[in-house]
Coordinates of C-alpha atoms in Angstrom, one line a residue:
Chain I
M1 CA 49.0 -61.2 -214.5
T2 CA 48.9 -64.9 -215.9
P3 CA 52.6 -66.7 -216.0
G4 CA 53.5 -67.7 -220.0
P5 CA 54.6 -70.9 -220.1
L6 CA 57.0 -73.5 -218.4
G7 CA 60.1 -73.1 -220.3
I8 CA 61.3 -76.6 -220.5
L9 CA 65.0 -76.9 -221.4
A10 CA 64.7 -81.1 -222.4
G11 CA 68.0 -83.0 -222.1
G12 CA 67.5 -86.8 -223.3
G13 CA 65.3 -89.6 -221.6
P14 CA 61.6 -89.4 -220.4
L15 CA 61.4 -86.9 -217.4
P16 CA 61.0 -84.0 -219.9
G17 CA 57.8 -85.6 -221.3
R18 CA 56.9 -86.2 -217.3
V19 CA 57.7 -82.4 -216.3
A20 CA 55.5 -81.0 -219.5
E21 CA 52.7 -83.7 -218.6
A22 CA 52.6 -82.5 -214.7
A23 CA 52.5 -78.7 -215.7
R24 CA 49.6 -79.0 -218.1
S25 CA 47.8 -81.3 -215.5
K26 CA 48.2 -78.2 -213.3
G27 CA 46.6 -76.0 -216.1
R28 CA 50.0 -74.6 -217.5
D29 CA 51.0 -74.3 -220.8
V30 CA 54.6 -75.6 -221.4
F31 CA 57.5 -74.8 -224.4
I32 CA 59.6 -77.2 -224.3
I33 CA 63.9 -76.3 -225.7
A34 CA 64.8 -79.5 -226.8
F35 CA 68.7 -80.1 -227.0
E36 CA 69.3 -81.7 -230.4
D37 CA 70.6 -85.0 -230.2
F38 CA 69.7 -85.3 -226.6
A39 CA 65.8 -84.7 -226.5
E40 CA 63.4 -87.7 -227.8
P41 CA 61.2 -86.6 -230.1
A42 CA 59.1 -88.9 -229.0
V43 CA 58.7 -87.8 -226.0
I44 CA 58.7 -84.0 -226.6
G45 CA 56.9 -84.5 -229.9
G46 CA 53.5 -83.9 -228.2
Y47 CA 53.9 -80.4 -227.0
P48 CA 54.8 -77.3 -228.4
H49 CA 58.6 -77.3 -228.9
A50 CA 61.9 -76.3 -231.0
T51 CA 64.6 -78.1 -231.4
V52 CA 68.0 -76.3 -230.6
R53 CA 71.7 -76.8 -230.4
L54 CA 72.8 -76.7 -226.9
G55 CA 75.3 -74.3 -228.5
A56 CA 73.0 -71.9 -230.2
A57 CA 72.1 -69.8 -226.5
G58 CA 71.1 -67.1 -228.6
R59 CA 68.1 -68.5 -230.4
M60 CA 67.8 -70.7 -227.3
L61 CA 67.3 -67.6 -225.0
K62 CA 65.6 -65.5 -227.9
L63 CA 63.0 -68.8 -228.3
L64 CA 62.1 -68.5 -224.5
R65 CA 61.6 -64.6 -225.0
E66 CA 59.2 -64.5 -228.3
N67 CA 57.3 -67.7 -226.2
H68 CA 56.8 -65.8 -223.2
C69 CA 58.4 -68.2 -220.7
T70 CA 59.9 -66.8 -217.6
D71 CA 59.9 -69.6 -215.7
L72 CA 62.5 -72.1 -216.6
C73 CA 63.2 -76.3 -216.1
L74 CA 66.5 -78.3 -217.0
I75 CA 65.6 -81.4 -217.8
G76 CA 67.0 -84.8 -218.7
P77 CA 71.0 -85.9 -219.1
V78 CA 72.9 -84.1 -221.4
R79 CA 76.4 -85.0 -222.2
R80 CA 79.2 -82.4 -221.4
P81 CA 80.1 -81.0 -224.9
S82 CA 83.4 -80.6 -226.0
L83 CA 84.0 -76.7 -227.4
L84 CA 84.5 -78.2 -230.5
D85 CA 81.3 -79.7 -230.4
L86 CA 79.4 -77.1 -228.8
R87 CA 80.0 -74.5 -232.1
P88 CA 78.2 -71.8 -230.0
D89 CA 76.4 -68.8 -231.7
A90 CA 77.5 -65.6 -230.7
E91 CA 75.1 -65.5 -227.8
G92 CA 76.2 -68.9 -226.8
A93 CA 80.0 -67.7 -227.5
R94 CA 79.2 -65.0 -224.4
L95 CA 77.7 -66.9 -222.2
V96 CA 80.4 -69.0 -222.9
A97 CA 82.8 -66.8 -221.5
R98 CA 80.5 -66.1 -218.4
I99 CA 80.2 -69.6 -218.0
G100 CA 84.4 -70.1 -218.3
R101 CA 86.0 -73.2 -217.3
A102 CA 83.3 -74.9 -215.7
A103 CA 81.4 -75.2 -219.4
F104 CA 84.3 -78.2 -220.1
T105 CA 85.9 -78.8 -216.8
G106 CA 84.8 -79.9 -213.2
D107 CA 82.7 -82.6 -212.0
D108 CA 79.5 -80.9 -211.9
G109 CA 80.1 -76.9 -212.4
L110 CA 78.7 -77.0 -215.6
L111 CA 75.1 -77.6 -215.2
A112 CA 75.5 -75.0 -212.0
A113 CA 76.8 -72.5 -213.5
I114 CA 74.1 -72.9 -216.5
V115 CA 71.7 -72.2 -214.0
R116 CA 73.4 -69.2 -212.3
V117 CA 73.3 -67.8 -215.8
L118 CA 70.1 -67.8 -216.7
A119 CA 68.9 -66.5 -213.8
E120 CA 71.1 -63.5 -214.4
E121 CA 69.0 -63.3 -217.4
G122 CA 66.0 -62.9 -215.7
F123 CA 64.9 -66.0 -216.1
S124 CA 63.6 -67.8 -213.1
I125 CA 64.7 -71.2 -212.8
I126 CA 61.9 -74.3 -211.3
G127 CA 63.8 -77.4 -210.2
A128 CA 62.3 -80.8 -212.0
H129 CA 61.9 -82.0 -208.1
E130 CA 59.3 -79.2 -207.4
I131 CA 57.5 -80.3 -210.7
L132 CA 57.2 -83.6 -210.4
T133 CA 56.1 -83.6 -206.5
E134 CA 55.3 -87.2 -207.5
A135 CA 58.0 -88.5 -208.7
V136 CA 60.7 -87.5 -206.2
G137 CA 61.9 -90.9 -203.8
R138 CA 60.6 -91.1 -200.6
P139 CA 61.9 -92.4 -197.6
G140 CA 61.6 -96.0 -197.2
P141 CA 61.2 -99.5 -199.0
L142 CA 59.0 -99.7 -202.4
G143 CA 58.0 -102.7 -203.4
R144 CA 57.9 -106.1 -201.5
H145 CA 61.3 -106.3 -200.4
T146 CA 63.2 -104.4 -197.9
P147 CA 66.9 -105.1 -196.6
D148 CA 68.4 -106.8 -193.9
D149 CA 71.3 -106.1 -191.8
Q150 CA 73.7 -106.8 -194.2
A151 CA 72.5 -104.5 -196.4
Q152 CA 71.6 -102.0 -193.9
A153 CA 75.0 -101.8 -192.9
D154 CA 76.5 -101.8 -196.4
I155 CA 73.7 -98.7 -197.4
A156 CA 75.8 -97.0 -194.0
R157 CA 78.9 -97.7 -195.4
G158 CA 78.1 -96.7 -198.6
I159 CA 76.1 -93.0 -197.2
A160 CA 80.2 -92.4 -195.1
V161 CA 81.9 -93.2 -198.8
I162 CA 79.4 -91.0 -200.5
R163 CA 79.8 -87.9 -198.1
A164 CA 83.3 -88.0 -198.3
L165 CA 83.6 -87.9 -201.7
G166 CA 80.7 -85.4 -201.9
A167 CA 82.8 -83.1 -199.3
V168 CA 85.8 -83.0 -202.5
D169 CA 82.6 -82.8 -205.4
V170 CA 83.1 -86.3 -207.0
G171 CA 80.3 -88.8 -207.6
Q172 CA 76.8 -89.4 -206.5
A173 CA 77.2 -93.1 -206.2
C174 CA 79.2 -96.2 -204.7
V175 CA 78.3 -100.4 -204.9
V176 CA 79.3 -101.8 -201.2
Q177 CA 79.1 -106.0 -200.6
Q178 CA 79.7 -107.0 -196.9
G179 CA 81.9 -104.1 -196.2
C180 CA 84.0 -104.0 -199.5
V181 CA 83.6 -101.0 -201.4
L182 CA 83.5 -102.7 -205.2
A183 CA 83.1 -99.3 -207.2
V184 CA 83.0 -95.7 -207.0
E185 CA 81.4 -93.8 -209.0
A186 CA 83.2 -90.4 -210.4
I187 CA 82.3 -89.4 -214.6
E188 CA 81.7 -92.4 -215.8
G189 CA 77.8 -92.7 -214.7
T190 CA 75.8 -95.4 -212.9
D191 CA 75.2 -97.4 -215.3
A192 CA 78.9 -98.2 -216.4
M193 CA 79.7 -98.8 -212.7
L194 CA 77.6 -101.3 -212.1
A195 CA 78.9 -102.7 -215.3
R196 CA 82.2 -103.0 -213.9
A197 CA 80.8 -103.7 -209.9
A198 CA 79.4 -107.2 -211.7
T199 CA 82.9 -108.0 -212.9
L200 CA 84.3 -106.9 -208.7
L201 CA 81.8 -108.7 -206.9
R202 CA 83.5 -111.2 -204.4
P203 CA 81.5 -114.8 -204.1
V204 CA 79.7 -113.9 -201.3
P205 CA 76.0 -112.7 -200.4
G206 CA 75.3 -109.5 -200.7
G207 CA 76.2 -106.0 -202.4
V208 CA 74.2 -102.7 -202.8
L209 CA 74.1 -99.9 -204.9
V210 CA 73.5 -96.4 -202.7
K211 CA 73.1 -93.3 -204.7
M212 CA 72.6 -90.0 -203.4
V213 CA 72.7 -86.3 -203.9
K214 CA 75.9 -84.5 -203.6
P215 CA 76.2 -82.2 -200.3
G216 CA 76.2 -78.8 -202.2
Q217 CA 74.6 -79.7 -205.0
D218 CA 71.9 -77.9 -206.8
R219 CA 69.0 -79.5 -206.6
R220 CA 67.8 -77.4 -209.2
A221 CA 70.4 -78.4 -212.3
D222 CA 71.1 -81.9 -212.0
L223 CA 69.4 -84.7 -209.4
P224 CA 70.1 -88.3 -209.3
T225 CA 68.0 -90.3 -211.1
I226 CA 66.6 -94.0 -211.4
G227 CA 64.2 -95.7 -214.0
P228 CA 63.8 -99.6 -214.2
R229 CA 66.7 -99.9 -216.8
T230 CA 68.8 -98.9 -213.2
I231 CA 67.0 -102.0 -211.7
T232 CA 67.6 -104.5 -214.6
A233 CA 71.7 -103.1 -214.5
A234 CA 71.5 -103.8 -210.5
K235 CA 70.0 -107.4 -211.4
A236 CA 72.2 -108.2 -214.0
A237 CA 75.4 -106.8 -211.7
G238 CA 74.2 -109.3 -209.0
L239 CA 73.3 -106.7 -206.4
R240 CA 70.6 -107.2 -204.0
G241 CA 68.7 -103.6 -203.9
I242 CA 69.3 -100.1 -204.0
A243 CA 69.1 -97.5 -201.4
F244 CA 68.7 -93.5 -203.0
E245 CA 68.1 -90.1 -200.8
A246 CA 64.7 -90.1 -200.2
G247 CA 63.4 -86.1 -201.2
G248 CA 66.5 -86.1 -203.6
T249 CA 65.8 -88.7 -206.2
L250 CA 63.5 -88.7 -209.5
L251 CA 62.5 -92.0 -210.2
T252 CA 61.8 -92.1 -214.0
D253 CA 59.2 -94.3 -213.9
T254 CA 57.9 -95.0 -210.0
Q255 CA 55.8 -97.9 -210.7
G256 CA 58.0 -99.3 -213.6
C257 CA 60.4 -98.9 -211.0
I258 CA 58.7 -101.0 -208.2
E259 CA 57.2 -103.7 -210.7
A260 CA 60.8 -104.0 -211.7
A261 CA 62.6 -104.8 -208.3
D262 CA 59.5 -106.6 -207.1
K263 CA 60.2 -109.1 -210.1
Q264 CA 63.8 -109.5 -209.9
G265 CA 63.5 -109.7 -206.4
L266 CA 65.5 -106.2 -205.1
F267 CA 64.8 -103.9 -202.6
L268 CA 64.4 -100.4 -203.5
V269 CA 64.4 -98.0 -200.7
G270 CA 64.4 -94.0 -199.9
I271 CA 67.2 -93.8 -197.1
N272 CA 67.3 -89.9 -195.2
P273 CA 71.4 -89.7 -194.7
D274 CA 70.4 -87.6 -192.2
L275 CA 68.7 -89.5 -190.2
S276 CA 70.4 -92.9 -191.0
T277 CA 72.8 -94.6 -188.3
D278 CA 76.3 -94.9 -189.3
K279 CA 76.9 -99.1 -188.6
T280 CA 80.3 -98.9 -189.9
G281 CA 82.1 -97.0 -187.6
G282 CA 83.6 -94.9 -189.8
D283 CA 82.1 -91.3 -188.8
E284 CA 84.8 -89.6 -187.3
A285 CA 86.4 -90.1 -189.8
V286 CA 83.7 -88.5 -192.3
P287 CA 84.2 -84.6 -192.8
P288 CA 81.4 -83.1 -191.7
R289 CA 78.7 -81.3 -194.5
P290 CA 79.2 -78.0 -195.6
P291 CA 76.7 -75.5 -193.9
G292 CA 73.8 -74.9 -195.5
I293 CA 73.0 -78.4 -196.5
S294 CA 69.6 -79.6 -195.1
Chain A
M1 CA 123.3 -114.5 -182.6
T2 CA 123.0 -114.2 -186.2
P3 CA 119.3 -113.9 -187.4
G4 CA 118.2 -116.3 -189.4
P5 CA 117.0 -116.3 -193.2
L6 CA 114.9 -113.4 -193.8
G7 CA 111.5 -115.2 -194.8
I8 CA 110.1 -114.0 -198.1
L9 CA 105.7 -114.1 -198.4
A10 CA 105.8 -114.0 -202.3
G11 CA 103.1 -112.5 -204.6
G12 CA 103.6 -112.1 -207.8
G13 CA 105.9 -109.6 -209.9
P14 CA 109.5 -108.8 -209.8
L15 CA 109.5 -107.1 -206.2
P16 CA 110.1 -110.6 -204.4
G17 CA 113.0 -111.1 -206.5
R18 CA 113.8 -107.5 -205.9
V19 CA 113.8 -108.1 -201.8
A20 CA 115.6 -111.4 -202.0
E21 CA 118.3 -109.3 -203.7
A22 CA 118.9 -106.9 -201.5
A23 CA 118.9 -108.8 -198.5
R24 CA 121.7 -111.2 -199.7
S25 CA 123.3 -107.9 -201.1
K26 CA 123.6 -106.6 -197.1
G27 CA 125.0 -110.4 -196.4
R28 CA 121.8 -112.3 -195.2
D29 CA 119.9 -115.5 -196.2
V30 CA 116.3 -115.6 -197.4
F31 CA 114.0 -118.3 -197.3
I32 CA 110.9 -117.1 -199.9
I33 CA 107.3 -119.4 -199.6
A34 CA 105.9 -118.9 -203.4
F35 CA 102.5 -118.8 -203.3
E36 CA 100.9 -121.2 -205.5
D37 CA 99.7 -119.3 -209.0
F38 CA 101.0 -116.2 -207.2
A39 CA 104.8 -116.2 -207.4
E40 CA 107.0 -116.0 -210.9
P41 CA 109.5 -119.0 -210.7
A42 CA 111.8 -116.8 -212.7
V43 CA 111.5 -114.1 -210.1
I44 CA 112.2 -116.7 -207.5
G45 CA 113.5 -119.9 -209.1
G46 CA 117.5 -118.6 -208.0
Y47 CA 116.5 -118.7 -204.4
P48 CA 115.5 -121.2 -201.6
H49 CA 112.0 -121.5 -202.1
A50 CA 108.8 -124.0 -201.1
T51 CA 105.8 -123.3 -203.3
V52 CA 102.3 -123.1 -201.1
R53 CA 99.2 -122.6 -201.7
L54 CA 97.7 -119.8 -199.8
G55 CA 95.6 -121.5 -197.5
A56 CA 98.4 -123.9 -196.8
A57 CA 98.9 -122.0 -193.4
G58 CA 100.1 -124.9 -191.6
R59 CA 102.1 -126.0 -194.0
M60 CA 103.6 -122.3 -194.6
L61 CA 104.3 -121.7 -190.5
K62 CA 105.8 -125.0 -190.3
L63 CA 108.4 -124.3 -193.4
L64 CA 109.2 -120.7 -192.0
R65 CA 110.0 -122.2 -188.6
E66 CA 111.8 -124.9 -190.1
N67 CA 114.5 -122.6 -191.7
H68 CA 114.5 -120.4 -188.9
C69 CA 112.9 -117.7 -190.4
T70 CA 111.7 -114.7 -187.5
D71 CA 111.9 -111.7 -189.6
L72 CA 109.2 -112.3 -192.6
C73 CA 108.8 -110.1 -195.1
L74 CA 105.1 -109.6 -197.7
I75 CA 105.3 -108.6 -200.7
G76 CA 103.9 -109.0 -204.2
P77 CA 100.2 -109.1 -205.3
V78 CA 98.2 -111.7 -204.5
R79 CA 94.1 -111.8 -205.5
R80 CA 92.1 -112.0 -202.3
P81 CA 90.6 -115.3 -202.2
S82 CA 87.2 -116.8 -201.7
L83 CA 86.6 -119.3 -198.9
L84 CA 86.6 -121.9 -201.9
D85 CA 89.5 -120.7 -203.7
L86 CA 91.4 -120.8 -200.6
R87 CA 91.3 -124.8 -199.5
P88 CA 92.3 -123.8 -196.0
D89 CA 94.5 -126.8 -194.1
A90 CA 93.8 -127.0 -190.4
E91 CA 96.2 -124.3 -189.3
G92 CA 94.5 -122.2 -192.3
A93 CA 91.1 -122.5 -190.6
R94 CA 92.1 -122.0 -187.7
L95 CA 94.1 -119.0 -189.2
V96 CA 91.2 -117.6 -191.3
A97 CA 89.1 -118.0 -187.8
R98 CA 91.2 -115.7 -186.4
I99 CA 91.7 -113.2 -189.4
G100 CA 87.3 -113.8 -189.6
R101 CA 85.5 -111.8 -192.1
A102 CA 88.5 -109.6 -193.3
A103 CA 89.7 -112.6 -195.1
F104 CA 87.1 -112.2 -197.1
T105 CA 85.9 -108.8 -197.3
G106 CA 86.8 -105.3 -196.5
D107 CA 89.0 -103.0 -197.9
D108 CA 92.4 -103.5 -197.2
G109 CA 91.7 -105.6 -194.1
L110 CA 93.2 -109.0 -195.3
L111 CA 96.5 -108.3 -195.1
A112 CA 96.5 -106.2 -192.3
A113 CA 95.2 -108.9 -190.8
I114 CA 97.5 -111.2 -191.9
V115 CA 100.4 -108.9 -190.5
R116 CA 98.6 -109.3 -187.4
V117 CA 98.4 -113.0 -186.9
L118 CA 102.0 -113.4 -188.1
A119 CA 102.7 -110.9 -185.8
E120 CA 100.6 -112.9 -182.8
E121 CA 102.4 -116.2 -184.2
G122 CA 105.7 -114.9 -182.9
F123 CA 107.2 -113.5 -186.4
S124 CA 108.6 -110.0 -187.2
I125 CA 107.5 -108.2 -190.2
I126 CA 109.6 -106.2 -192.1
G127 CA 107.9 -103.7 -194.7
A128 CA 109.6 -104.1 -198.2
H129 CA 110.2 -100.9 -197.7
E130 CA 112.6 -101.3 -195.0
I131 CA 114.4 -103.3 -197.1
L132 CA 114.4 -102.0 -200.8
T133 CA 115.5 -98.7 -199.3
E134 CA 116.1 -97.6 -202.9
A135 CA 113.2 -98.4 -204.8
V136 CA 111.1 -96.3 -202.5
G137 CA 110.2 -93.1 -204.8
R138 CA 111.6 -89.9 -203.5
P139 CA 110.3 -86.5 -203.4
G140 CA 110.4 -84.4 -206.5
P141 CA 110.4 -85.3 -210.2
L142 CA 112.5 -88.4 -211.5
G143 CA 113.3 -88.1 -215.3
R144 CA 113.1 -85.1 -217.7
H145 CA 109.7 -83.9 -217.6
T146 CA 107.7 -82.1 -214.7
P147 CA 104.2 -80.9 -213.9
D148 CA 103.5 -77.4 -215.4
D149 CA 100.7 -75.6 -213.2
Q150 CA 97.6 -76.8 -214.4
A151 CA 99.2 -80.2 -213.9
Q152 CA 100.3 -79.5 -210.2
A153 CA 96.2 -77.9 -209.6
D154 CA 95.2 -81.2 -210.6
I155 CA 97.4 -83.3 -208.3
A156 CA 96.7 -80.7 -205.6
R157 CA 93.1 -81.8 -206.2
G158 CA 93.8 -85.7 -206.6
I159 CA 95.4 -85.4 -203.2
A160 CA 92.4 -83.7 -201.3
V161 CA 90.2 -86.6 -203.4
I162 CA 92.2 -89.6 -202.3
R163 CA 92.3 -88.1 -198.7
A164 CA 88.9 -87.8 -198.5
L165 CA 88.8 -91.6 -199.7
G166 CA 91.3 -92.8 -197.3
A167 CA 88.8 -92.0 -194.4
V168 CA 86.4 -94.1 -195.8
D169 CA 89.1 -96.6 -196.2
V170 CA 89.0 -96.7 -199.6
G171 CA 91.3 -96.5 -202.5
Q172 CA 94.9 -95.1 -203.0
A173 CA 94.2 -93.7 -206.7
C174 CA 92.3 -91.1 -209.5
V175 CA 93.1 -89.6 -212.2
V176 CA 92.3 -85.5 -212.4
Q177 CA 92.0 -83.6 -216.0
Q178 CA 91.7 -80.0 -215.7
G179 CA 89.8 -80.2 -212.1
C180 CA 87.7 -82.9 -213.3
V181 CA 87.9 -85.9 -211.3
L182 CA 87.2 -88.9 -213.9
A183 CA 88.1 -92.1 -212.5
V184 CA 88.2 -93.6 -209.0
E185 CA 89.9 -96.3 -208.4
A186 CA 87.8 -98.6 -205.6
I187 CA 89.5 -102.7 -205.7
E188 CA 89.6 -102.7 -209.7
G189 CA 93.2 -101.8 -209.5
T190 CA 95.1 -98.8 -211.2
D191 CA 95.1 -100.7 -214.4
A192 CA 91.3 -101.1 -214.6
M193 CA 91.0 -97.9 -213.6
L194 CA 93.7 -96.1 -216.6
A195 CA 91.8 -98.2 -219.2
R196 CA 88.3 -96.7 -217.8
A197 CA 90.0 -92.9 -217.5
A198 CA 91.3 -93.4 -221.3
T199 CA 87.3 -93.7 -222.6
L200 CA 86.6 -90.7 -220.4
L201 CA 89.2 -88.0 -220.9
R202 CA 87.9 -84.7 -222.2
P203 CA 89.0 -82.9 -225.9
V204 CA 91.3 -80.7 -223.5
P205 CA 94.8 -81.0 -222.5
G206 CA 96.0 -82.5 -219.6
G207 CA 95.3 -85.7 -217.4
V208 CA 97.3 -86.1 -214.0
L209 CA 97.4 -90.3 -211.8
V210 CA 97.8 -89.8 -208.8
K211 CA 98.4 -92.7 -206.6
M212 CA 98.5 -92.5 -202.5
V213 CA 99.4 -94.7 -199.7
K214 CA 95.8 -94.7 -197.5
P215 CA 96.0 -93.2 -194.1
G216 CA 95.8 -95.5 -191.4
Q217 CA 97.2 -98.2 -193.7
D218 CA 100.0 -101.0 -192.5
R219 CA 102.9 -100.1 -194.8
R220 CA 104.2 -103.7 -194.0
A221 CA 101.5 -105.6 -195.4
D222 CA 100.8 -103.2 -198.9
L223 CA 101.8 -100.1 -200.5
P224 CA 101.4 -98.8 -204.0
T225 CA 103.4 -99.5 -206.5
I226 CA 104.5 -98.2 -209.8
G227 CA 106.2 -99.8 -212.6
P228 CA 107.4 -99.2 -216.5
R229 CA 103.7 -100.5 -217.0
T230 CA 102.1 -98.0 -215.4
I231 CA 103.9 -95.6 -217.2
T232 CA 102.9 -96.7 -220.6
A233 CA 99.3 -97.9 -219.3
A234 CA 99.3 -94.0 -218.2
K235 CA 100.6 -92.7 -221.4
A236 CA 98.3 -94.9 -223.4
A237 CA 95.1 -93.2 -221.1
G238 CA 96.4 -90.4 -222.7
L239 CA 97.6 -88.7 -219.6
R240 CA 100.2 -86.1 -219.1
G241 CA 102.2 -87.6 -215.7
I242 CA 102.3 -89.9 -212.9
A243 CA 102.4 -88.0 -209.1
F244 CA 103.1 -91.1 -206.2
E245 CA 103.3 -90.6 -202.7
A246 CA 107.5 -90.0 -201.9
G247 CA 108.4 -92.6 -199.1
G248 CA 105.0 -94.7 -199.7
T249 CA 105.5 -96.4 -202.6
L250 CA 107.4 -99.4 -204.3
L251 CA 109.0 -98.7 -207.9
T252 CA 109.4 -102.6 -209.4
D253 CA 112.2 -100.8 -211.7
T254 CA 113.2 -96.8 -211.1
Q255 CA 115.5 -96.8 -214.0
G256 CA 112.8 -98.5 -215.9
C257 CA 110.0 -95.9 -214.7
I258 CA 112.2 -93.0 -215.4
E259 CA 113.5 -94.7 -218.7
A260 CA 109.9 -95.3 -220.1
A261 CA 108.8 -91.5 -218.6
D262 CA 111.0 -89.9 -220.6
K263 CA 110.9 -91.5 -223.8
Q264 CA 107.2 -91.4 -223.8
G265 CA 106.9 -87.9 -222.3
L266 CA 105.4 -88.6 -218.9
F267 CA 106.6 -86.8 -215.9
L268 CA 106.7 -89.2 -212.6
V269 CA 107.0 -87.1 -209.6
G270 CA 107.3 -88.1 -205.9
I271 CA 105.2 -86.0 -203.5
N272 CA 104.8 -85.0 -200.0
P273 CA 100.8 -85.0 -199.5
D274 CA 101.6 -83.1 -196.0
L275 CA 103.7 -80.5 -197.4
S276 CA 101.4 -79.8 -200.8
T277 CA 99.4 -76.6 -201.4
D278 CA 95.7 -77.6 -201.8
K279 CA 95.4 -75.2 -205.0
T280 CA 91.7 -76.4 -205.2
G281 CA 90.6 -74.7 -202.1
G282 CA 89.6 -77.7 -201.4
D283 CA 91.1 -78.2 -198.3
E284 CA 88.5 -77.2 -195.1
A285 CA 86.4 -79.8 -196.8
V286 CA 89.4 -83.1 -196.2
P287 CA 89.3 -84.8 -193.1
P288 CA 92.3 -84.7 -190.8
R289 CA 94.4 -87.8 -191.5
P290 CA 94.6 -90.0 -188.3
P291 CA 97.1 -89.8 -185.6
G292 CA 100.5 -91.4 -186.5
I293 CA 101.0 -91.1 -190.4
S294 CA 103.3 -89.2 -191.1

């Protein structure tokens, strides 16, 4: 039996279009659920799609079934809604009740809960990184610039900090300059954290952005992403480069990222935190990763 | 032998005056080194003092010795200097070399390094909390308002987050709302973190500020402080209350804090993190505190 079209639940940014393009290039049709106020018409307009309010879960499930979608991919950021903004339809209210508090609180419980509920509704959830295999950041430096010893030490410190935070389900990123942690990301987002770091940078060289997947994070729900804008923001913050978790970060535009990094003199390096040596000596203090996380 | 006057190395805010007042009330003279651009003349003006640039360590040590100070207390915030701002004198340059990188980098290495060097110079360093025994926050609610179950769960989550962060030598504070960590403090300071939290608060009730001593922090160098302004900032951020580490937090003005909290409807509660029950179930993920921390 031929599988039906890939159902794409599309939030903002360019990645929903990339997923659609990648699926089509492998000969698979797509059907896009474009979340109102988030999905960008220019990105998804060229594909079969329907625009649906985030709260209209009933309509969404009906459309997916009518279009014979059995495999779904969630991609592109949506802002966590308030219950007031959500205005759930009848099915939406039922799902909200099933998702429960996670829909409105918790750090990353919402998307994981949505993935779980969709699976219970009989859909298969495919991670965007499984489709966009070429957009997943690889280990090692992309582009011309590479981190020096100081930057590598700062990256190691950033890994230790994010792991410690990840163990309590907070944040995916931080900014480190010569061993000093300038800023830690909670829910404000990487751009806001970079803007803050810009005001906190000390008058000494250095400064790196480290971005990782949270331990235990459902990669089908939400992966860290980096785009050319991230590189421009890091440059504006006075940083020397960006380290991202290889295999766990989506580059919205790999070539554009490399060009931006090369042009602005930043390094852009894929790291494998499990292989990296912690040069800060703080490893004893870092809690072990929960089992089952590779 | 009568001890000489207590030497007070004074940064900003009202606490240097409180330390001087407390010492005098116990019959001990004081001599204040007022750090230029930080110590407030109105606070220290009534006591014997000399204004000294932060970098003029030679002059500082000479003044302390001339005034027969053997016991020192560091109190009041100073901004971490850049080497350029510091303009160290000859002795200052020698001390900077001894303190090394910690003077300009690292999260809280600077003050601890200064305490260590002063001790090596033959001075005894007394923690402000040992002098301001009445300003040290006690366990339990101060004022009229108390945290409800939701707030207690958020406090427990905040404790877990700060412990995890503290284990990697970052931050002393975070803001939690219904289990969601809105903001984590790195070096931006509590006021800046509260201003950010105000923009991140979700449209659901709740929101608490949790402030603790870092595990391993030298309490003689730097203790978290709370003043009436902190309460006003927490109120402005939309929070319901503040939890601070009992025995490890200085209240700049206990009565003023209680009045501000009562008037603005916030709870202000001293917590003992070692006794608190972690209701988030995240305790397994929290690294043990280093030995020697009570």
